[in-house]
XYZ file of C-alpha atoms in Angstrom:
652
model
C -40.870 73.075 -41.937
C -38.412 75.943 -42.434
C -35.389 75.615 -44.659
C -32.151 74.721 -42.829
C -29.762 77.567 -42.079
C -26.282 77.082 -43.504
C -23.198 78.980 -42.358
C -19.911 78.519 -44.204
C -16.809 79.430 -42.194
C -13.508 80.244 -43.884
C -9.973 80.445 -42.541
C -7.771 82.399 -44.937
C -4.340 82.367 -43.293
C -1.866 79.486 -43.172
C -3.698 76.174 -42.650
C -6.567 77.643 -44.672
C -9.797 75.723 -44.177
C -13.563 75.588 -44.581
C -16.284 74.494 -42.167
C -20.021 74.147 -42.787
C -22.772 74.363 -40.152
C -26.369 73.303 -40.696
C -28.643 74.772 -38.034
C -25.593 75.110 -35.807
C -24.435 71.488 -36.289
C -21.056 70.695 -37.795
C -21.571 69.021 -41.166
C -18.125 69.157 -42.739
C -14.677 70.593 -42.033
C -11.328 70.220 -43.747
C -8.049 72.045 -44.233
C -7.082 72.949 -47.785
C -3.745 71.145 -47.320
C -5.533 67.790 -47.200
C -6.807 68.420 -50.707
C -4.138 70.482 -52.489
C -1.358 68.456 -50.752
C 0.665 71.548 -49.792
C 1.613 71.423 -46.095
C 0.098 74.317 -44.110
C -1.449 75.536 -47.348
C -2.153 79.267 -47.607
C -4.149 78.881 -50.802
C -7.775 79.971 -50.857
C -9.782 77.016 -49.512
C -11.547 76.392 -52.807
C -11.305 72.615 -52.621
C -12.250 72.681 -48.918
C -15.357 74.723 -49.710
C -16.224 72.257 -52.449
C -15.955 69.366 -49.989
C -18.248 71.098 -47.495
C -20.904 71.922 -50.094
C -20.754 68.456 -51.631
C -21.121 66.792 -48.220
C -24.279 68.799 -47.497
C -25.608 68.395 -51.033
C -25.996 72.135 -51.581
C -24.369 74.873 -53.637
C -22.963 78.181 -52.463
C -26.170 80.020 -53.359
C -27.959 78.122 -50.563
C -25.497 79.282 -47.875
C -27.031 81.966 -45.640
C -23.786 83.400 -44.204
C -20.158 83.204 -45.308
C -18.078 83.988 -42.216
C -14.382 84.794 -42.457
C -12.140 84.338 -39.415
C -10.314 87.620 -39.934
C -10.827 91.364 -39.680
C -10.480 92.076 -43.393
C -10.258 95.824 -42.827
C -7.215 95.243 -40.620
C -5.678 93.189 -43.425
C -6.408 96.023 -45.863
C -4.344 98.363 -43.713
C -1.441 95.908 -43.811
C -1.777 95.616 -47.580
C -1.575 99.392 -47.896
C 1.555 99.471 -45.733
C 3.140 96.828 -47.965
C 2.327 98.812 -51.097
C 3.855 101.947 -49.587
C 7.015 100.069 -48.622
C 7.201 98.200 -51.959
C 5.715 100.334 -54.757
C 6.618 97.693 -57.365
C 4.068 95.248 -55.919
C 0.899 94.799 -57.999
C -2.184 96.596 -56.784
C -4.434 94.364 -54.713
C -8.111 95.149 -54.200
C -9.506 95.122 -50.706
C -9.498 91.705 -49.068
C -13.286 91.735 -49.013
C -13.323 92.307 -52.776
C -10.633 89.654 -53.276
C -12.605 87.070 -51.287
C -15.928 87.769 -53.006
C -14.418 87.869 -56.507
C -12.548 84.597 -55.923
C -15.686 82.812 -54.725
C -17.631 84.237 -57.654
C -14.989 82.963 -60.079
C -15.038 79.401 -58.744
C -18.659 78.994 -57.653
C -20.501 81.529 -59.781
C -22.169 83.161 -56.766
C -21.892 86.702 -55.405
C -21.665 86.417 -51.602
C -20.852 90.073 -50.892
C -24.196 90.688 -49.131
C -23.733 87.567 -46.985
C -20.067 87.988 -46.073
C -19.307 88.560 -42.386
C -15.951 89.047 -40.666
C -15.080 87.730 -37.219
C -11.879 89.011 -35.655
C -9.045 86.448 -35.547
C -8.886 85.855 -31.785
C -12.639 86.081 -31.312
C -12.949 83.305 -33.885
C -10.379 81.247 -31.947
C -12.333 81.854 -28.740
C -15.680 80.942 -30.296
C -14.211 77.735 -31.735
C -13.215 76.604 -28.236
C -16.132 77.825 -26.120
C -18.702 76.937 -28.773
C -17.767 73.254 -28.777
C -16.768 72.798 -25.136
C -20.117 71.903 -23.664
C -19.270 74.103 -20.645
C -22.057 76.377 -19.386
C -19.391 78.745 -18.110
C -15.637 78.811 -18.552
C -12.503 80.883 -18.746
C -11.729 81.230 -22.467
C -8.126 81.861 -23.502
C -6.465 82.176 -26.894
C -2.708 82.466 -27.461
C -0.709 82.396 -30.691
C 1.857 84.323 -32.686
C -0.612 86.975 -33.704
C -3.602 87.832 -35.816
C -5.460 91.079 -36.531
C -3.021 92.987 -34.318
C -3.434 90.777 -31.252
C -1.548 87.778 -29.820
C -4.027 86.534 -27.247
C -7.400 87.076 -25.684
C -8.981 86.317 -22.313
C -12.752 86.124 -22.023
C -15.284 84.957 -19.470
C -17.899 82.646 -20.944
C -21.257 82.637 -19.185
C -24.096 80.850 -20.952
C -24.725 82.926 -24.092
C -22.172 85.662 -23.489
C -18.438 86.071 -23.987
C -17.044 89.023 -22.044
C -13.587 90.247 -22.995
C -11.207 90.691 -20.035
C -7.750 91.173 -21.539
C -5.778 91.373 -24.797
C -2.191 90.283 -25.295
C -0.281 92.815 -27.348
C 1.849 91.555 -30.275
C 5.095 92.619 -28.607
C 4.260 90.255 -25.716
C 3.594 87.338 -28.088
C 4.617 83.979 -26.652
C 3.962 82.431 -30.049
C 6.461 84.733 -31.721
C 9.025 83.979 -28.997
C 8.588 80.245 -29.537
C 8.905 80.637 -33.310
C 11.992 82.858 -33.042
C 13.792 80.351 -30.814
C 12.615 77.544 -33.108
C 14.405 79.331 -35.962
C 17.467 79.865 -33.724
C 17.563 76.094 -33.216
C 17.638 75.494 -36.972
C 14.023 74.533 -37.530
C 11.427 76.147 -39.786
C 8.128 77.899 -39.246
C 5.510 75.310 -38.134
C 8.297 73.163 -36.569
C 7.580 74.443 -33.045
C 6.269 71.009 -32.061
C 9.727 69.584 -32.769
C 11.243 71.979 -30.243
C 8.596 70.948 -27.713
C 9.649 67.301 -28.161
C 13.328 68.223 -27.985
C 12.845 70.190 -24.752
C 12.377 67.065 -22.637
C 15.935 65.997 -23.444
C 17.541 69.186 -22.095
C 18.325 70.919 -18.808
C 16.444 74.235 -18.480
C 18.705 75.614 -15.733
C 21.586 76.406 -18.108
C 19.706 79.161 -19.975
C 16.939 79.896 -17.460
C 18.476 83.256 -16.415
C 18.261 84.535 -19.999
C 14.539 83.820 -20.208
C 13.950 85.152 -16.699
C 15.685 88.387 -17.684
C 13.670 88.741 -20.890
C 10.211 88.013 -19.453
C 8.331 90.140 -16.934
C 5.226 88.857 -15.110
C 2.760 91.321 -13.595
C 0.286 90.876 -10.732
C -2.711 91.579 -12.974
C -1.852 88.502 -15.069
C -0.274 90.382 -17.959
C 3.295 89.789 -19.098
C 5.990 91.269 -21.293
C 8.383 89.389 -23.556
C 11.616 90.779 -25.015
C 11.942 88.025 -27.586
C 14.709 89.647 -29.625
C 16.710 90.377 -26.473
C 16.351 86.753 -25.408
C 17.631 85.464 -28.750
C 20.536 87.934 -28.788
C 21.506 86.767 -25.292
C 21.294 83.112 -26.353
C 23.542 83.909 -29.305
C 26.292 85.055 -26.948
C 26.467 81.504 -25.560
C 25.370 79.270 -28.451
C 25.869 79.677 -32.188
C 22.537 79.421 -34.009
C 22.170 75.910 -35.358
C 22.336 75.499 -39.118
C 19.813 73.223 -40.766
C 21.238 69.763 -41.161
C 23.660 70.128 -38.255
C 23.474 67.612 -35.447
C 21.416 68.629 -32.441
C 23.757 69.067 -29.469
C 23.362 69.357 -25.718
C 23.239 73.151 -25.898
C 20.347 73.034 -28.346
C 18.460 70.652 -26.077
C 19.068 72.988 -23.136
C 17.816 76.027 -25.084
C 14.654 74.121 -26.005
C 14.177 73.045 -22.378
C 14.557 76.618 -21.100
C 12.132 77.910 -23.736
C 9.504 75.291 -22.857
C 9.907 75.918 -19.124
C 9.575 79.686 -19.595
C 6.473 79.242 -21.764
C 4.861 77.033 -19.147
C 5.729 79.480 -16.378
C 4.185 82.427 -18.226
C 0.991 80.616 -19.214
C 0.423 79.140 -15.741
C 0.888 82.639 -14.269
C -1.445 84.096 -16.911
C -4.193 81.516 -16.446
C -3.997 81.399 -12.642
C -4.409 85.177 -12.278
C -7.495 85.285 -14.466
C -8.865 82.129 -12.878
C -8.682 83.769 -9.452
C -10.202 86.963 -10.832
C -13.194 85.165 -12.386
C -13.554 82.126 -10.132
C -14.002 79.971 -13.253
C -12.537 76.484 -12.805
C -13.121 75.248 -16.361
C -11.048 76.522 -19.255
C -11.433 76.542 -23.047
C -8.277 77.051 -25.052
C -7.407 77.738 -28.714
C -4.753 79.384 -30.864
C -1.463 77.916 -32.058
C 0.031 77.724 -28.566
C -2.830 75.444 -27.505
C -1.188 72.676 -29.551
C 1.657 72.593 -27.014
C 0.517 69.366 -25.357
C 3.328 69.431 -22.770
C 2.103 72.823 -21.565
C -1.498 71.594 -21.499
C -0.525 68.645 -19.334
C 1.285 70.988 -16.929
C -1.803 73.215 -16.685
C -3.873 70.238 -15.593
C -1.285 68.808 -13.207
C -0.647 72.219 -11.677
C -4.303 72.387 -10.627
C -4.879 75.827 -12.165
C -8.150 74.543 -13.659
C -10.306 71.509 -12.993
C -11.181 70.796 -16.629
C -9.486 71.865 -19.835
C -11.079 71.753 -23.286
C -8.570 72.301 -26.068
C -10.017 72.878 -29.514
C -8.538 69.989 -31.545
C -7.988 72.301 -34.542
C -6.496 75.091 -32.437
C -4.208 76.513 -35.098
C -5.478 78.876 -37.775
C -7.310 75.901 -39.281
C -9.817 76.427 -36.463
C -10.622 80.003 -37.502
C -13.172 78.726 -40.005
C -14.978 76.812 -37.262
C -15.006 79.740 -34.836
C -16.119 82.241 -37.465
C -19.017 79.984 -38.482
C -20.113 79.413 -34.872
C -19.955 83.106 -33.965
C -21.895 84.095 -37.077
C -24.547 81.497 -36.277
C -24.910 82.780 -32.700
C -25.248 86.348 -33.960
C -27.893 85.578 -36.567
C -31.615 86.103 -35.832
C -32.220 82.598 -37.211
C -29.381 81.095 -35.215
C -28.810 81.394 -31.496
C -26.278 80.243 -28.964
C -25.642 76.539 -28.372
C -22.290 75.310 -27.079
C -23.020 71.662 -26.439
C -20.139 69.264 -27.078
C -20.370 68.045 -30.671
C -18.490 65.285 -32.498
C -16.022 67.506 -34.311
C -13.123 65.534 -35.654
C -14.175 63.089 -38.386
C -15.578 65.731 -40.732
C -13.323 65.537 -43.786
C -13.680 63.564 -47.047
C -14.818 59.940 -46.846
C -13.016 57.045 -48.484
C -16.350 56.029 -50.042
C -18.444 52.893 -50.197
C -16.803 49.466 -49.850
C -17.266 48.954 -53.598
C -15.645 52.300 -54.414
C -12.747 51.581 -52.057
C -12.099 48.201 -53.638
C -12.189 49.715 -57.128
C -9.620 52.353 -56.162
C -7.262 49.847 -54.548
C -7.494 47.290 -57.334
C -6.791 50.017 -59.903
C -3.159 49.858 -58.737
C -3.029 46.477 -60.482
C 0.180 44.488 -60.186
C 1.738 46.823 -57.602
C -0.464 45.581 -54.762
C -2.053 42.422 -53.450
C -5.603 42.885 -52.095
C -7.402 40.549 -49.711
C -10.805 41.190 -48.071
C -11.028 40.467 -44.354
C -14.050 39.038 -42.549
C -12.870 40.593 -39.257
C -10.539 43.468 -40.034
C -10.106 44.523 -36.387
C -8.958 41.074 -35.236
C -6.815 40.680 -38.359
C -5.115 44.049 -37.801
C -4.556 43.317 -34.113
C -2.741 40.089 -35.017
C -0.528 41.982 -37.467
C 0.359 44.653 -34.917
C 1.014 42.136 -32.144
C 3.404 40.283 -34.458
C 5.454 43.442 -35.046
C 3.929 44.723 -38.292
C 3.638 48.458 -38.950
C 0.160 49.091 -40.327
C -1.436 51.946 -42.224
C -5.060 52.262 -41.064
C -7.615 54.198 -43.168
C -11.303 54.324 -42.285
C -14.285 56.581 -43.021
C -13.967 60.356 -43.025
C -10.606 61.978 -42.357
C -9.870 64.043 -39.267
C -10.175 67.834 -38.985
C -7.113 69.233 -37.228
C -3.448 68.194 -37.128
C -3.825 64.850 -35.333
C -4.596 61.446 -36.799
C -7.133 59.979 -34.390
C -7.854 56.556 -35.811
C -9.101 57.282 -39.330
C -5.810 58.152 -41.094
C -3.265 56.545 -38.787
C -0.079 54.515 -38.757
C -0.401 51.907 -36.004
C 2.189 49.757 -34.251
C 2.819 47.784 -31.081
C 3.421 50.329 -28.273
C 5.627 47.983 -26.242
C 9.046 47.716 -27.967
C 11.044 50.957 -27.766
C 12.590 49.898 -31.073
C 9.283 50.684 -32.816
C 9.859 54.380 -32.173
C 13.175 54.217 -34.010
C 11.736 52.053 -36.805
C 8.928 54.466 -37.604
C 11.035 57.597 -37.207
C 13.712 56.312 -39.573
C 11.927 54.047 -42.028
C 8.668 55.927 -42.546
C 8.661 59.416 -41.094
C 12.373 60.105 -41.807
C 12.440 62.431 -38.829
C 14.502 63.174 -35.751
C 15.035 60.484 -33.099
C 13.864 62.771 -30.290
C 10.322 62.969 -31.689
C 7.836 60.958 -29.580
C 4.795 58.942 -30.632
C 1.380 58.927 -29.024
C -0.672 56.139 -27.437
C -4.340 55.523 -28.131
C -5.894 53.757 -25.133
C -9.286 52.277 -24.328
C -11.157 54.984 -22.427
C -12.281 52.598 -19.706
C -8.710 51.442 -19.043
C -6.931 54.813 -19.310
C -6.558 55.483 -15.557
C -4.817 52.152 -15.064
C -2.074 53.174 -17.493
C -1.846 56.976 -17.302
C -2.076 59.543 -14.513
C -5.218 61.400 -15.528
C -6.154 64.536 -13.559
C -8.891 64.037 -10.926
C -11.705 65.845 -12.738
C -11.160 64.767 -16.326
C -11.284 61.367 -18.005
C -11.808 62.310 -21.651
C -8.791 63.075 -23.842
C -10.086 62.095 -27.297
C -7.974 64.553 -29.326
C -4.336 64.048 -28.163
C -4.176 67.536 -26.669
C -2.313 66.904 -23.397
C 0.881 65.087 -22.414
C 0.181 63.135 -19.227
C 2.433 60.927 -17.082
C 2.589 57.238 -17.881
C 2.162 55.324 -14.636
C 5.568 54.331 -13.324
C 4.740 50.626 -13.213
C 3.559 50.719 -16.860
C 6.404 52.626 -18.489
C 8.444 49.494 -19.177
C 5.408 48.070 -21.017
C 5.010 51.159 -23.212
C 8.534 51.673 -24.483
C 7.515 53.027 -27.899
C 5.138 55.731 -26.621
C 6.675 56.845 -23.313
C 8.647 60.041 -23.852
C 11.993 60.612 -22.154
C 10.251 62.669 -19.442
C 7.835 59.821 -18.624
C 4.813 61.405 -20.320
C 2.726 60.544 -23.368
C 0.270 62.499 -25.521
C -2.770 60.423 -24.648
C -5.803 59.712 -26.824
C -8.716 58.019 -25.057
C -10.976 55.992 -27.363
C -14.609 55.184 -26.553
C -16.850 52.540 -28.099
C -19.552 55.191 -28.494
C -17.550 57.707 -30.526
C -15.193 55.429 -32.441
C -16.427 51.813 -32.296
C -14.107 50.291 -34.916
C -10.903 51.808 -33.520
C -12.042 50.897 -29.985
C -12.616 47.296 -31.032
C -9.209 47.094 -32.728
C -7.474 48.195 -29.511
C -9.599 45.720 -27.545
C -8.537 42.879 -29.846
C -4.906 43.952 -29.425
C -5.310 43.824 -25.638
C -6.515 40.213 -25.891
C -3.238 39.314 -27.593
C -0.780 41.469 -25.645
C -2.461 42.326 -22.350
C -1.956 46.021 -23.182
C -5.068 48.131 -24.075
C -2.932 50.609 -26.032
C -1.752 51.066 -29.619
C 0.928 53.399 -30.982
C -0.912 55.900 -33.175
C 0.751 58.443 -35.446
C -0.349 60.308 -38.543
C -0.475 58.443 -41.842
C 1.952 60.399 -44.015
C 5.628 60.728 -44.743
C 7.735 63.767 -43.897
C 6.983 65.584 -47.166
C 3.194 65.578 -47.202
C 0.089 66.332 -45.165
C -1.849 63.440 -43.652
C -3.311 61.243 -46.400
C -6.905 61.892 -47.375
C -7.770 59.512 -50.217
C -7.334 55.819 -50.876
C -4.817 56.591 -53.633
C -2.711 58.693 -51.252
C -2.736 55.843 -48.741
C -1.581 53.360 -51.388
C 1.131 55.810 -52.475
C 2.383 56.005 -48.894
C 2.392 52.199 -48.677
C 4.443 51.919 -51.874
C 6.979 54.636 -51.007
C 7.677 53.928 -47.326
C 8.399 50.871 -45.226
C 4.820 50.569 -44.006
C 4.235 46.851 -44.339
C 0.454 46.516 -44.602
C -2.350 48.923 -45.471
C -5.798 48.361 -43.982
C -8.363 50.442 -45.857
C -11.973 49.776 -44.970
C -12.191 45.981 -44.795
C -9.351 45.353 -47.241
C -5.834 44.164 -46.422
C -3.378 45.599 -48.956
C 0.296 44.648 -49.335
C 3.065 45.393 -51.830
C 3.747 42.774 -54.447
C 7.146 41.361 -55.264
C 8.848 42.784 -57.306
C 8.449 46.137 -55.625
C 7.198 49.417 -57.043
C 10.444 50.410 -58.796
C 9.983 47.506 -61.228
C 6.364 48.507 -61.992
C 6.684 52.272 -62.470
C 6.306 52.066 -66.252
C 2.627 51.185 -65.721
C 1.805 54.460 -63.946
C 0.748 57.852 -65.241
C 3.036 60.708 -64.260
C 2.664 64.439 -63.595
C 4.243 67.162 -61.509
C 2.227 67.984 -58.399
C 0.678 71.328 -57.594
C 3.366 74.013 -57.104
C 6.397 71.795 -57.765
C 8.781 73.560 -60.162
C 10.693 71.852 -62.949
C 13.753 73.608 -64.372
C 15.567 72.432 -67.500
C 18.079 75.013 -68.662
C 21.357 74.020 -70.267
C 23.006 71.864 -67.592
C 20.688 72.979 -64.781
C 18.107 70.247 -64.312
C 16.100 70.343 -61.102
C 12.794 68.964 -59.862
C 11.471 70.725 -56.748
C 14.993 71.987 -56.128
C 16.589 68.545 -56.476
C 19.171 67.858 -59.159
C 17.710 65.474 -61.733
C 19.315 63.305 -64.359
C 18.859 64.301 -67.991
C 16.579 61.306 -68.576
C 14.261 62.197 -65.702
C 14.218 65.897 -66.557
C 13.269 65.226 -70.181
C 10.666 62.670 -69.109
C 8.978 65.081 -66.705
C 9.099 67.898 -69.241
C 6.615 65.856 -71.285
C 4.572 64.553 -68.339
C 1.040 65.950 -68.314
C -0.760 63.193 -66.427
C -2.344 61.650 -69.531
C 0.469 59.253 -70.475
C 2.212 56.473 -68.575
C 5.945 56.464 -67.947
C 6.297 53.443 -70.210
C 4.460 55.178 -73.042
C 6.607 58.304 -72.662
C 9.789 56.219 -72.803
C 8.558 53.649 -75.307
C 9.440 50.749 -73.016
C 7.879 48.629 -70.279
C 11.195 47.903 -68.566
C 12.930 50.888 -66.981
C 16.661 51.010 -66.440
C 17.323 50.390 -62.719
C 18.973 53.781 -62.164
C 16.078 55.604 -63.820
C 13.485 53.570 -61.900
C 15.196 54.226 -58.577
C 15.498 57.956 -59.262
C 11.807 58.180 -60.118
C 10.926 56.186 -57.005
C 13.000 58.553 -54.871
C 11.278 61.610 -56.387
C 7.910 59.948 -55.803
C 8.882 59.228 -52.200
C 9.751 62.917 -51.783
C 6.381 63.845 -53.354
C 8.204 65.738 -56.105
C 6.042 63.996 -58.686
C 2.635 62.318 -58.808
C 2.184 58.748 -60.032
C -1.203 57.154 -60.523
C -2.726 54.049 -62.105
C -5.216 56.331 -63.914
C -4.829 59.586 -65.870
C -4.160 62.518 -63.556
C -6.471 65.521 -63.734
C -4.551 68.694 -64.446
C -4.492 71.455 -61.845
C -6.506 74.447 -63.148
C -4.334 77.468 -63.816
C -7.051 79.682 -62.346
C -6.183 78.737 -58.769
C -5.211 82.126 -57.320
C -2.090 82.997 -55.402
C -2.109 82.502 -51.624
C -4.162 84.925 -49.608
C -2.189 87.803 -48.207
C -3.586 87.061 -44.763
C -0.125 86.198 -43.468
C 0.557 89.948 -43.500
C -2.041 90.337 -40.781
């Protein structure tokens, strides 16, 4: 029997990630942010690589190909341009040399002879087509830009991908969406907020501005004058400052932007669909996460079936690079059958290990095993409890799909407000998604004629009119919902939980949102889940078969028992009267405490007391809630100072 072939895929931009294939099968996949706890992390995916290798039980020397989802020579050219423009910048070796030297430093292996590069948008395309299960399909990628391109159209036929069209950077829909997102007072990576806001506005008010700034051509191509559009908007609306209330004009700008985006993409897809005759479509790139647009594509009838790569952002580059390298290898070969591709991150561990981790939190939590955790959780949810639900391996991609989820009753509209305010601390206009039993989905949602499977929350679909009053917490203002269908085959425990909830409520649906607060990525470990329980108004944590609740008194009264450290990349400044933690003004007591915190000593030991002053305890709890410090029932491992700076891939 021949030795398995391993391909390690790396994404080196924002949302950096690693994916491992064994003989073309997905073995492991995770974004670096889930492990270094920096949202949209741009750090080299060292921890992600470690997870992949550990899952397979191999070391880097046994990997046949290391595939990078980027044209590193293109990045080198950008680096040179930066050095010319800013001569004071330190010299940077070529990106190829930087990648190989970094891997050698952390894993002791020289991969230079095994390193392959796959162009950014080709990696996006391969990640979608290679997991679609379609024998032939129209393959489209759209995003802000990467390797000098903002989109790609290909025809997929069996083992071939034939390029048909490239979207030039100056026609980037992704850059337009980001620019207007900034105009509306939101940050990079907040585009999904604008998508949610758009349903509250009237697109007609600013439609002429977008019509004037966008040109559609008969061959399917388009042009976008994004700066002209924003300048024109600025003549009617002052750019919103962060923290300002969102007004009607902002809602109308968002609505016009979303409408224009949908109009361009439907034009784009329909022209190439007619040209190729392909009625199935695979889709990736950052714009593919616009679930409202995806729902419109299906309802418009442009394609019969749509497969959206669930990790469509740059996190998916690692997957696409690995797949393309495997296809191109003499030992590999093409295979694009539909694979389970979501639950590929770190596992919570064995039941014994889980119980040990939870009980380590001592007097802060009460732990009770459950003989039937699905029925128990369903009773909690039906009674109005907000539940944190942690099972098995965490999801790859930006959506929590039943392994790292916050769950609630989908019926009361009040639950949307409760979770937005008490846990997520986010805007009221942000919707929540329903997870529904696959076999009951058509009774509750208007699914397109040719497609029943929506396992990854990639499309917003209409809630049936006669069901909207029963789904007040998950029906968006426009009558749609970002649907997740759950099958007993693919996710038996989550399916059974929803089934038990239906027995109690008559509704085969649960509200499902990501298990995290507004300051952190989705939780990965048991300790992170317990931290979220203790620092939000989540009422019960279900982890494995354990039911975990907060004890009384609450966490503020028990903080002296915990070890304390500053998290990765959080600055502490103590200079004369300037005392800040992660940019927040700190009291003298907290600043001096954290100046001595190295993760090896508890708060009580540092202060010489087991009873904290209430003001000090509350300030520490607030900083913990904002993830500006790390607290743990066990000593905290220090972050190695050899972790390199972020990749310079964002310059690409």
